[in-house]
Every structure is written in C-alpha cells, then in structure tokens.
Coordinates of C-alpha atoms in Angstrom, one line a residue:
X1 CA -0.4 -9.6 4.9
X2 CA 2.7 -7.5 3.4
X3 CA 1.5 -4.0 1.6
X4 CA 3.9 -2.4 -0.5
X5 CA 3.6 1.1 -1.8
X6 CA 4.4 2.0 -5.6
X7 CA 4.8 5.4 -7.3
X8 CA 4.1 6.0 -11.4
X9 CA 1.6 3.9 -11.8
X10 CA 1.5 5.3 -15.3
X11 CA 4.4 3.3 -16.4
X12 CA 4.3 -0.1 -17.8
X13 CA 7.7 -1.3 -15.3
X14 CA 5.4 -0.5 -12.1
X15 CA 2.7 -2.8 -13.7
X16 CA 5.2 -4.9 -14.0
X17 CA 6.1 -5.2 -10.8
X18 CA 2.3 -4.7 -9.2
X19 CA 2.0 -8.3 -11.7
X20 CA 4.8 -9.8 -10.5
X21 CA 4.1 -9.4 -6.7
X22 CA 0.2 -9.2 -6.9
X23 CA 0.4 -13.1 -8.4
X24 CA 2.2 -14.0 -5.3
X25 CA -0.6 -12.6 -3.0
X26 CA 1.6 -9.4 -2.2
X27 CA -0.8 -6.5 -1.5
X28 CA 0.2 -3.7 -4.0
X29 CA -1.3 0.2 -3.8
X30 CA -0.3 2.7 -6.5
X31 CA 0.2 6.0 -6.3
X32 CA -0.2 8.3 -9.5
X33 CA -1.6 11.7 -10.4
X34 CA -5.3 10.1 -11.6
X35 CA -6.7 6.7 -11.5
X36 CA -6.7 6.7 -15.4
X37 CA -3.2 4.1 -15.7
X38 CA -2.8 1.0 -16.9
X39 CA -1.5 -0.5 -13.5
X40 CA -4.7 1.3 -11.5
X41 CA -6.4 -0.7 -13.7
X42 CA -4.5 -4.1 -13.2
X43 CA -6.2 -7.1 -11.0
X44 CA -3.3 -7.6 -9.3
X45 CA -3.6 -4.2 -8.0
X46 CA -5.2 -3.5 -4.3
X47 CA -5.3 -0.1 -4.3
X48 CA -4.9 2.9 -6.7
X49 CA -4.2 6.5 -4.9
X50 CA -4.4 9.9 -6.3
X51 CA -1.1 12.9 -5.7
X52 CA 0.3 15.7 -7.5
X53 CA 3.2 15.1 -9.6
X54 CA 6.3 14.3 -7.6
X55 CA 8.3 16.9 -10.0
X56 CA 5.8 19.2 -9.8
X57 CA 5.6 19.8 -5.5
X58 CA 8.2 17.3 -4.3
X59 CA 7.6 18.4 -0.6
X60 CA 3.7 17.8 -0.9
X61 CA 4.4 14.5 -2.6
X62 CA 6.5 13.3 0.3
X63 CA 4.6 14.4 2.7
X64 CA 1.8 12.3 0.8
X65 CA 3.4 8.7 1.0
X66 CA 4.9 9.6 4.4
X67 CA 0.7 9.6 5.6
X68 CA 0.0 6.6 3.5
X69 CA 2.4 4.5 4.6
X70 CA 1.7 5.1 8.1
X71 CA -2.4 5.1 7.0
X72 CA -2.0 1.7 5.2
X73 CA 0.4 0.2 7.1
X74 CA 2.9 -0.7 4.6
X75 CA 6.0 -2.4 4.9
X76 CA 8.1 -1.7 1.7
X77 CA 8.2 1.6 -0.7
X78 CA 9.3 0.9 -4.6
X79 CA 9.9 5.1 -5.4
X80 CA 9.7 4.0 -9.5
X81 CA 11.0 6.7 -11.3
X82 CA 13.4 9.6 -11.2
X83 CA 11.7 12.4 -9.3
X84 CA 10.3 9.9 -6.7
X85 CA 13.3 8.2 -6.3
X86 CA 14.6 11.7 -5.5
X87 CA 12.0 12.3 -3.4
X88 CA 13.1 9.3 -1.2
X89 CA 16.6 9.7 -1.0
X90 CA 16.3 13.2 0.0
X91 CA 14.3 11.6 3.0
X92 CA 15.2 8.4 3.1
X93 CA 16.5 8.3 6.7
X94 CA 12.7 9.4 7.6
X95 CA 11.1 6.7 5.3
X96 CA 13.4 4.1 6.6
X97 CA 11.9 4.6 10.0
X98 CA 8.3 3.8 8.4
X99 CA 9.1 1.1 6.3
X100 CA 11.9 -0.5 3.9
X101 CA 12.9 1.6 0.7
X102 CA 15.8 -0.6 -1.0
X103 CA 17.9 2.4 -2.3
X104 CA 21.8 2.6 -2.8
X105 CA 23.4 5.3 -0.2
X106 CA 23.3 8.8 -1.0
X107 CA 27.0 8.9 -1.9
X108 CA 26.8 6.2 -4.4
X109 CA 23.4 7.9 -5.7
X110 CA 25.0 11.5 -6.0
X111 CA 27.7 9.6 -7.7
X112 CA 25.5 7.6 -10.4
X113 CA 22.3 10.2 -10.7
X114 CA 24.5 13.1 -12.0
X115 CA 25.7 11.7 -15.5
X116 CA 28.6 13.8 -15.5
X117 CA 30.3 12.5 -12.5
X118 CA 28.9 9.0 -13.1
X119 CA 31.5 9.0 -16.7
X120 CA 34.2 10.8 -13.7
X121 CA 33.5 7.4 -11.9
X122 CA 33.8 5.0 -15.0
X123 CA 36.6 6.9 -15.9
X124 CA 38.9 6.4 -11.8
X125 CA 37.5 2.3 -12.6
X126 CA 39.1 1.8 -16.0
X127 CA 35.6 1.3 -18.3
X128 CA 35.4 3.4 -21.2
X129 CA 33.1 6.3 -22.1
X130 CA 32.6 8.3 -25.4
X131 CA 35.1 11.6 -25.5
X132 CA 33.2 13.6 -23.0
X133 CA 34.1 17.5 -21.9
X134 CA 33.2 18.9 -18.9
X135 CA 32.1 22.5 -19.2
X136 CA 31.4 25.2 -16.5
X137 CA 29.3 26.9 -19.1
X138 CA 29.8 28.2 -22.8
X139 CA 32.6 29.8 -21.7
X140 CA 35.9 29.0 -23.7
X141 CA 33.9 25.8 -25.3
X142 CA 35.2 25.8 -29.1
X143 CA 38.7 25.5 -27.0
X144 CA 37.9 22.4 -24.7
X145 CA 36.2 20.7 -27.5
X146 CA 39.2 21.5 -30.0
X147 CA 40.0 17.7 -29.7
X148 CA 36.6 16.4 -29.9
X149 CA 35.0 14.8 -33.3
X150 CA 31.8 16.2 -35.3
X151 CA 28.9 15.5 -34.3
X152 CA 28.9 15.9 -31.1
X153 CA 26.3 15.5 -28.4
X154 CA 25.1 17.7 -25.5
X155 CA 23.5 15.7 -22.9
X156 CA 21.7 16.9 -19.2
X157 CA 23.7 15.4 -16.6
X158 CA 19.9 14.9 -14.9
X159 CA 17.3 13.7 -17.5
X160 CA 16.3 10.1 -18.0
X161 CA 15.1 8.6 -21.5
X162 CA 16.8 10.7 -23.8
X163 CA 15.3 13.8 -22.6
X164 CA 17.0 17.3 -23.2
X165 CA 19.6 15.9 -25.5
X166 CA 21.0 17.5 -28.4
X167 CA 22.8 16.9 -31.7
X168 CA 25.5 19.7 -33.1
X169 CA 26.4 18.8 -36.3
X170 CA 29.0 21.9 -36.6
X171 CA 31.6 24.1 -34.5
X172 CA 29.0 27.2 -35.7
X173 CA 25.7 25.9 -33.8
X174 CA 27.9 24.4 -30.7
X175 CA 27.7 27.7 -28.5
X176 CA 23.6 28.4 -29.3
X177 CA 22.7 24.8 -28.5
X178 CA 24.9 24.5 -25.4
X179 CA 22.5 27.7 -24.1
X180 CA 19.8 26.2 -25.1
X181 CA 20.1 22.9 -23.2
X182 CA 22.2 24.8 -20.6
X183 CA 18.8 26.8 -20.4
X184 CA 16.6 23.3 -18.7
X185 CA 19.5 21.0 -18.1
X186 CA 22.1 23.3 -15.9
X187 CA 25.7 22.3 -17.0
X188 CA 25.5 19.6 -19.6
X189 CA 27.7 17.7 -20.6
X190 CA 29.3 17.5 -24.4
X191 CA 30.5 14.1 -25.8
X192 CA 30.8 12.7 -29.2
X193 CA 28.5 11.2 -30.7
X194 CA 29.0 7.5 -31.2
X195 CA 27.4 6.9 -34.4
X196 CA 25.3 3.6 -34.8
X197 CA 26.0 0.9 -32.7
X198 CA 23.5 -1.6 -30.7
X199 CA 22.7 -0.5 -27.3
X200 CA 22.7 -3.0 -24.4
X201 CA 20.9 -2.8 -20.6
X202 CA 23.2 -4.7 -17.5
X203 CA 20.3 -5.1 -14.8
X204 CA 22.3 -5.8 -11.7
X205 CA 20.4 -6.6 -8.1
X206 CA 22.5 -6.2 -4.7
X207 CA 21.1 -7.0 -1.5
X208 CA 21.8 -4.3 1.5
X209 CA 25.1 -5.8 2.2
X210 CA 25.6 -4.8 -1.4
X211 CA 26.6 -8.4 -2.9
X212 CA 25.1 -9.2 -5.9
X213 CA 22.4 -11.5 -6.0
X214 CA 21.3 -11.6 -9.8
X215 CA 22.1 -10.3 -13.0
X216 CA 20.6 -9.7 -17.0
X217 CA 21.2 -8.7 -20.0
X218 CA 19.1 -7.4 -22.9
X219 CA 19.8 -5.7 -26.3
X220 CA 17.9 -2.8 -27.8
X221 CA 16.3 -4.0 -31.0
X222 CA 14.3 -0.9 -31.8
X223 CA 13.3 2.1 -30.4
X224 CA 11.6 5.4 -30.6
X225 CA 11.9 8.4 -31.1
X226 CA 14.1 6.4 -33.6
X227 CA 17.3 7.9 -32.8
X228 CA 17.4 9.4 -29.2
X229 CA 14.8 7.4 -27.7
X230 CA 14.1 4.4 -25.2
X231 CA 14.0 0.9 -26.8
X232 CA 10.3 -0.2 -27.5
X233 CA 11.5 -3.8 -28.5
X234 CA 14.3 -5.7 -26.6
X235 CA 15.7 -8.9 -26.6
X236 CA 16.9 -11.2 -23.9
X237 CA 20.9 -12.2 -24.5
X238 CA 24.2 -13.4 -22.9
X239 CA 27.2 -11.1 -23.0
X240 CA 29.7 -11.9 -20.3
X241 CA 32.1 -9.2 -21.3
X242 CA 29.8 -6.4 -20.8
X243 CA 28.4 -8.0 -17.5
X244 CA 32.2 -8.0 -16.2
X245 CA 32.3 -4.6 -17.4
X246 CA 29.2 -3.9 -15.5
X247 CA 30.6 -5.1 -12.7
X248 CA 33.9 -3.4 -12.9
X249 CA 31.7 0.2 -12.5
X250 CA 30.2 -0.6 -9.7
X251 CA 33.5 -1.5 -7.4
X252 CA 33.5 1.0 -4.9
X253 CA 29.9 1.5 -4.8
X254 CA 27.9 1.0 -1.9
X255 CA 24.6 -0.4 -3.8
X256 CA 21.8 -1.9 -2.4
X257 CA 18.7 -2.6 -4.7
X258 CA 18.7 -2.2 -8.5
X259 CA 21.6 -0.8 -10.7
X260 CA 20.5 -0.4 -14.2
X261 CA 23.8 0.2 -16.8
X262 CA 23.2 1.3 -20.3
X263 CA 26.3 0.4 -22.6
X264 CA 26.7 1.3 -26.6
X265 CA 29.0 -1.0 -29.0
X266 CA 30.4 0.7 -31.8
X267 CA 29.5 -0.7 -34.9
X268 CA 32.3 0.4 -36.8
X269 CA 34.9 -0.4 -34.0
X270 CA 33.7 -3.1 -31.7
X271 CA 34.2 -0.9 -28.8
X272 CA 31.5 -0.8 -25.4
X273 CA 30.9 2.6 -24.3
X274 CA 29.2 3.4 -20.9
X275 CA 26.4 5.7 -21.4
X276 CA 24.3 5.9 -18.0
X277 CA 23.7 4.2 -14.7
X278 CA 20.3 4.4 -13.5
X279 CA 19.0 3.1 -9.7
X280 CA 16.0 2.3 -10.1
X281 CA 13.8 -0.3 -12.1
X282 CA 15.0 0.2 -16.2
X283 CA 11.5 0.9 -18.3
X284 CA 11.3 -2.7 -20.0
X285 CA 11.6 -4.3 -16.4
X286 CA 8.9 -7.2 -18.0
X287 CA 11.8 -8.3 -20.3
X288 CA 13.5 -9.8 -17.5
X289 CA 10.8 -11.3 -15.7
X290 CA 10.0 -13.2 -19.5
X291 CA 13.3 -14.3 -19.3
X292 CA 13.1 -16.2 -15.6
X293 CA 14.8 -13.3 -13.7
X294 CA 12.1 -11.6 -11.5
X295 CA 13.8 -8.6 -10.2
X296 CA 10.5 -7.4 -8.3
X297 CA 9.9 -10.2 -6.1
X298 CA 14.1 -10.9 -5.8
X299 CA 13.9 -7.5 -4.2
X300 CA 10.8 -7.7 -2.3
X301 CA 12.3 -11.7 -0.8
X302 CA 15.6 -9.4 -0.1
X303 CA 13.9 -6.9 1.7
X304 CA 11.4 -8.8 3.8
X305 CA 13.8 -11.9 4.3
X306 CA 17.1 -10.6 4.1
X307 CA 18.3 -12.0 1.6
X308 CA 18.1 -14.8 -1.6
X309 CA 20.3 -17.1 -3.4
X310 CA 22.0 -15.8 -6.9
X311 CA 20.1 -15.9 -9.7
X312 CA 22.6 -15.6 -12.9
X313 CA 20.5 -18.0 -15.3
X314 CA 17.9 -17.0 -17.8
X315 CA 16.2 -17.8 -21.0
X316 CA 17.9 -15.6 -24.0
X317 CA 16.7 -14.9 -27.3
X318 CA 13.6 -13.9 -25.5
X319 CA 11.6 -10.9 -26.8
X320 CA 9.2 -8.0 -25.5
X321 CA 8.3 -5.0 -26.8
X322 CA 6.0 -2.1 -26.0
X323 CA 3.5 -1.9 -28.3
X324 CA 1.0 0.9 -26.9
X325 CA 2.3 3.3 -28.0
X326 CA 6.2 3.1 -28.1
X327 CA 6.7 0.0 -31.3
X328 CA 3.4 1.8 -32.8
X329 CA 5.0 4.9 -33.4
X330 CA 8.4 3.4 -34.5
X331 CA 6.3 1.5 -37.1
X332 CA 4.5 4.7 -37.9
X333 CA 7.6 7.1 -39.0
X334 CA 10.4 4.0 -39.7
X335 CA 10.7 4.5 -43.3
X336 CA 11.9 1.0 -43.4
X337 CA 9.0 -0.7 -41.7
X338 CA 8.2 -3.1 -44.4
X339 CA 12.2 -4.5 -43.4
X340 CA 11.5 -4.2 -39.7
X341 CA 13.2 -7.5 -38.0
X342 CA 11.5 -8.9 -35.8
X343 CA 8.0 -8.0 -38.2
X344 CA 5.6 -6.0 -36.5
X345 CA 3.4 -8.2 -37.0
X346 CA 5.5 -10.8 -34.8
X347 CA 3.6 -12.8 -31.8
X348 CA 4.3 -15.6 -29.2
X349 CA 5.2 -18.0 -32.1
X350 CA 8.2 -15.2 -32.5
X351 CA 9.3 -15.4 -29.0
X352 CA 7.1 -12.6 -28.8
X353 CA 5.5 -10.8 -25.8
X354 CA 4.4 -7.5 -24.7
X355 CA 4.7 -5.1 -21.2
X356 CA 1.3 -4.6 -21.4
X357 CA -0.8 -6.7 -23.2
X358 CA -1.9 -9.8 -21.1
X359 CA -4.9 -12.6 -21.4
X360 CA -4.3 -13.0 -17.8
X361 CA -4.6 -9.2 -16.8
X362 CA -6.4 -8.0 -20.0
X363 CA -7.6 -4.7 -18.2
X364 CA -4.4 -2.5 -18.4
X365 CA -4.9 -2.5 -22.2
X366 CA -8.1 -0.6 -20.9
X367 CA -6.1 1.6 -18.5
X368 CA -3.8 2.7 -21.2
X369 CA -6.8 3.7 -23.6
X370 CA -8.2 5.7 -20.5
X371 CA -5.2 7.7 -19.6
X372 CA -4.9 8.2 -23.4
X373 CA -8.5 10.2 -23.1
X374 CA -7.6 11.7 -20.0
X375 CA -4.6 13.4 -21.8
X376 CA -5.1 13.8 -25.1
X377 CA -4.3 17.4 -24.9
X378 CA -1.7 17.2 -22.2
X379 CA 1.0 17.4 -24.2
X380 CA 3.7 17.4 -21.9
X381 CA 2.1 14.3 -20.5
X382 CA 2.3 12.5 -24.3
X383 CA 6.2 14.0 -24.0
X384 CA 7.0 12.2 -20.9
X385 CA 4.9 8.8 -22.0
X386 CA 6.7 8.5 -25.1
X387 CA 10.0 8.8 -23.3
X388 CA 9.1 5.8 -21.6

C-alpha cells in the first residue's frame, strides 16, 4: 500500500489533505513538533511523528524525514509549509532518489519564493503589481519613494501570511520602520498600499511536464488579523480574467505541483494587483476540495500515475471558513460583527462548511483543543497559528 509522508501537521490544509487521501485508503504519517495537532488526531491518519521545528534546525529536520522515509518506506513527500518546503528544495535532488516530492525547479522556486523578484517576474510578463521600490537598504529611500503614494507598505520578500509586514502612514516614520523590518526581514520591499479591495486565491495544479491539469478560484470574505491577515472565511467563485491573468505569470515557469497566486482588486479602480505566488498547498486548501476540485489526491494520481485528465469545473458560491480560532477572533474584535455577511452564526443551510469541524472525523476538533493546552503560553506558537 502507498505511504505518504506529511510535514505541519498543526495546520488545518495538511488535515486536509491526510482527509482527502486517508478516505481513499492512502496511508498518511505526519510529522510535527508534538502529537498535540488536529491532524495527529484525525482517523484518516496512520501515523503521527514527533521533530524539532523545521525553522528551528533545518539540517536535523532533514536529516529526520530522510530516515523516515527510508524507515517507513514511503513513496511520496508533501513538505506543507514554507520552511519544510525549503527544507526540500535545498535537497531535493537527494529526496528524489527516496521517493517523489512534486516541487517546481529550483529556478522557478528562487524566482516565486523571494517576493521581490516574484513582482520583477510579473513585471518582464505584463501583469500588474502595486507601485513597488526595490531598496538595497535605507539608504537614499525618501528619494526612490519620491514617486510613491502615502501609505505605503513594507513587506519581507520571505514571510508567508502577512508576517513582518508594516504600514507607514508618513515620509517621517518611513526610514525607522524600514530598519525595523529590515532588522527580521533582510531587504524588504516597499509598495503602496492598495487600500480596500477584495482579495482573490488562483490555485493552479501542473503535472511534472508542467501542463496544467486543474484550476480554482476563491474570494476572501473575511479575515483576521482584520487587516493584514489570512482569510478565515472564503468563498468558492468563477473569475476567468484573473485565471487568464494567473496563467499569464506563470509562462516561463517550469512548475510542477501546486502554484498558489494571491491577487487584490481595487475597490475604487477595478484594477487586479498581483500580490504573492506561493508553491505549496494555500492555508484554506478544504475550500477547494468543497467545491469538487481535490487538489491532494489530483497530485497524489499525478505523482503515482503520471498523470490525470483536466479538472477546470467546480461548484461556486461554495463557503468554508475556519472557525477555531481564525473566524472566532474576527468576530471577537470586528466592531461590526452584528453586520458580519455571511452571519457567524451561518451553517450548511448557508453553504456553510468548516476546515476542521467534521461529523465524519469529529476528533481534530479534539486535536485543536489539545495543542491549544499544549501552548497556551507559547506565544510565538499562538503568532504563527493565527497567521494560519
């Protein structure tokens, strides 16, 4: 029987995926820093594994899933977040001889991982990007910014979920909080900011001859922290000019597996932004799986088999949110919760569901409230969760 190893089993998108290919009688073992998860503490999953923090002592990590791969025998790694995806593309060539790891090639990844030359790529392919400066450091920044518009952002070119991003509201604090992301984030970008607007995910899957084999789209309904933060609520949709804009990025790339785009309309001018490309599964992966597109076992069926055909069609007005503890904490400090559409209150009868909650697999509720325990004075853990 096929085995396939997961990182991060603390996120809701590798229970996801540990659901979506445990129901088809794929064994699944996890891999996170405890056993407290909610995927550890999933039915569908075989096995749950305890290693330090990728992003904490990468080399140990590696070293890690290179002996459990070999140990369990298994024939497909999914690395499922950023430090353990850079884990495996750093040694990908010697994972590959273990097993399959479906990851783009380390020129398209250095391309699309670094923010600032993933806008430099949009940019040489004709899709737009907010007004975005480049800077070598705070050196001469009031001057390459002259042209830029207040507020203005200052964004990591390696962080994932909003992290390590910063508002300047005037020319006076640009310098001190340019140092002060500069400080954790190493050259940051600056851009402006792009007001309100509705914020949109292209989910694009290529198989390793990189032709695209399915395609989603789903709109950020709400989100938390309220402004910066990840979408706790999304909703399933159809938008074929921001799919063909999708696809416009990624010519010239050499992708194989998942491609995750986030895009920005402009409320006051209509206008779709780029904002990031991500390759790896996007946080709210159970949206499209709702919807009929099962990215998890698409990739799995390429990697074993090949190959599938094109999936394109899905349900859309579909909606799923993540309510432990992401649309919790929206509810909590949105001033304007009693005006909250869809209520928070919503269910099934809404089009409702949830990335966690399950009568099926009722046991990762369970898992959640245990890691909650586990860390409840971790608080960079609670800062990482709640980016997620």
């Amino acid at each position: 029987m096929h085995k396939v190893l997961l990182t991060n089993a603390q996120l809701r998108k590798t229970l996801a995926v540990v659901r979506s290919l445990g129901k088809k009688g794929i064994q699944t073992i996890v891999v996170e820093e405890t056993r407290f998860s909610p995927t550890a503490f999933s039915k569908y999953c075989t096995k749950s594994l305890v290693c330090q923090n990728a992003s904490e002592n990468p080399e140990h990590f590696y070293n890690f899933i290179k002996s459990k791969i070999q140990e369990y025998g298994c024939d497909v790694f999914f690395p499922m977040d950023e430090d353990t995806v850079a884990v495996a593309m750093k040694h990908k060539k010697e994972l590959e001889k273990l097993c399959s790891v479906p990851l783009p090639s380390n020129e398209s990844y250095e391309t699309t991982s670094d923010k600032g030359k993933a806008y430099k790529h949009a940019m040489s392919v004709g899709v737009d990007i907010p007004k975005t400066v480049f800077p070598n450091g705070a050196y001469k920044l009031h001057e390459i910014t002259a042209l830029l518009k207040y507020p203005l952002m200052v964004k990591p070119v390696k962080s994932n979920g909003g992290r390590g991003i910063k508002i300047v509201s005037s020319k006076e604090d640009l310098v001190k909080t340019y140092l002060e992301v500069h400080k954790h984030y190493p050259y940051p970008v600056i851009q402006e900011h792009l007001g309100e607007g509705e914020v949109y995910d292209v989910v694009l899957l290529y198989n390793s001859f990189n032709e695209l084999r399915a395609s989603f789209v789903q709109r950020h309904v709400r989100k938390y922290p309220l402004v910066t933060g990840p979408s706790t609520v999304q909703e399933s949709v159809v938008y074929p000019e921001m799919l063909e804009l999708a696809l416009k990025y990624m010519e010239g790339l050499k992708w194989y597996g998942i491609a995750d785009l986030e895009f920005m309309v402009q409320r006051e001018t209509g206008e779709i932004k780029f904002i990031e490309l991500n390759c790896k599964f996007w946080n709210s992966l159970q949206m499209g799986i709702y919807a009929g597109v099962d990215f998890p076992w698409l990739l799995y069926k390429i990697v074993v088999d090949g190959d599938v055909e094109p999936v394109a069609q899905y349900k859309a007005g579909i909606m799923c949110r993540n309510l432990f503890p992401g649309d919790i904490l929206h509810f909590v400090f949105n001033k304007d919760r009693k005006s909250m559409n869809p209520p928070f209150w919503s269910g099934k009868g809404n089009r409702f569901r949830d990335d966690i909650i399950s009568k099926d697999d009722p046991m990762p509720v369970v898992g959640f409230l245990a890691a909650c325990m586990r860390y409840v004075f971790d608080i960079k853990m609670w800062k990482f969760l709640l980016r997620r």
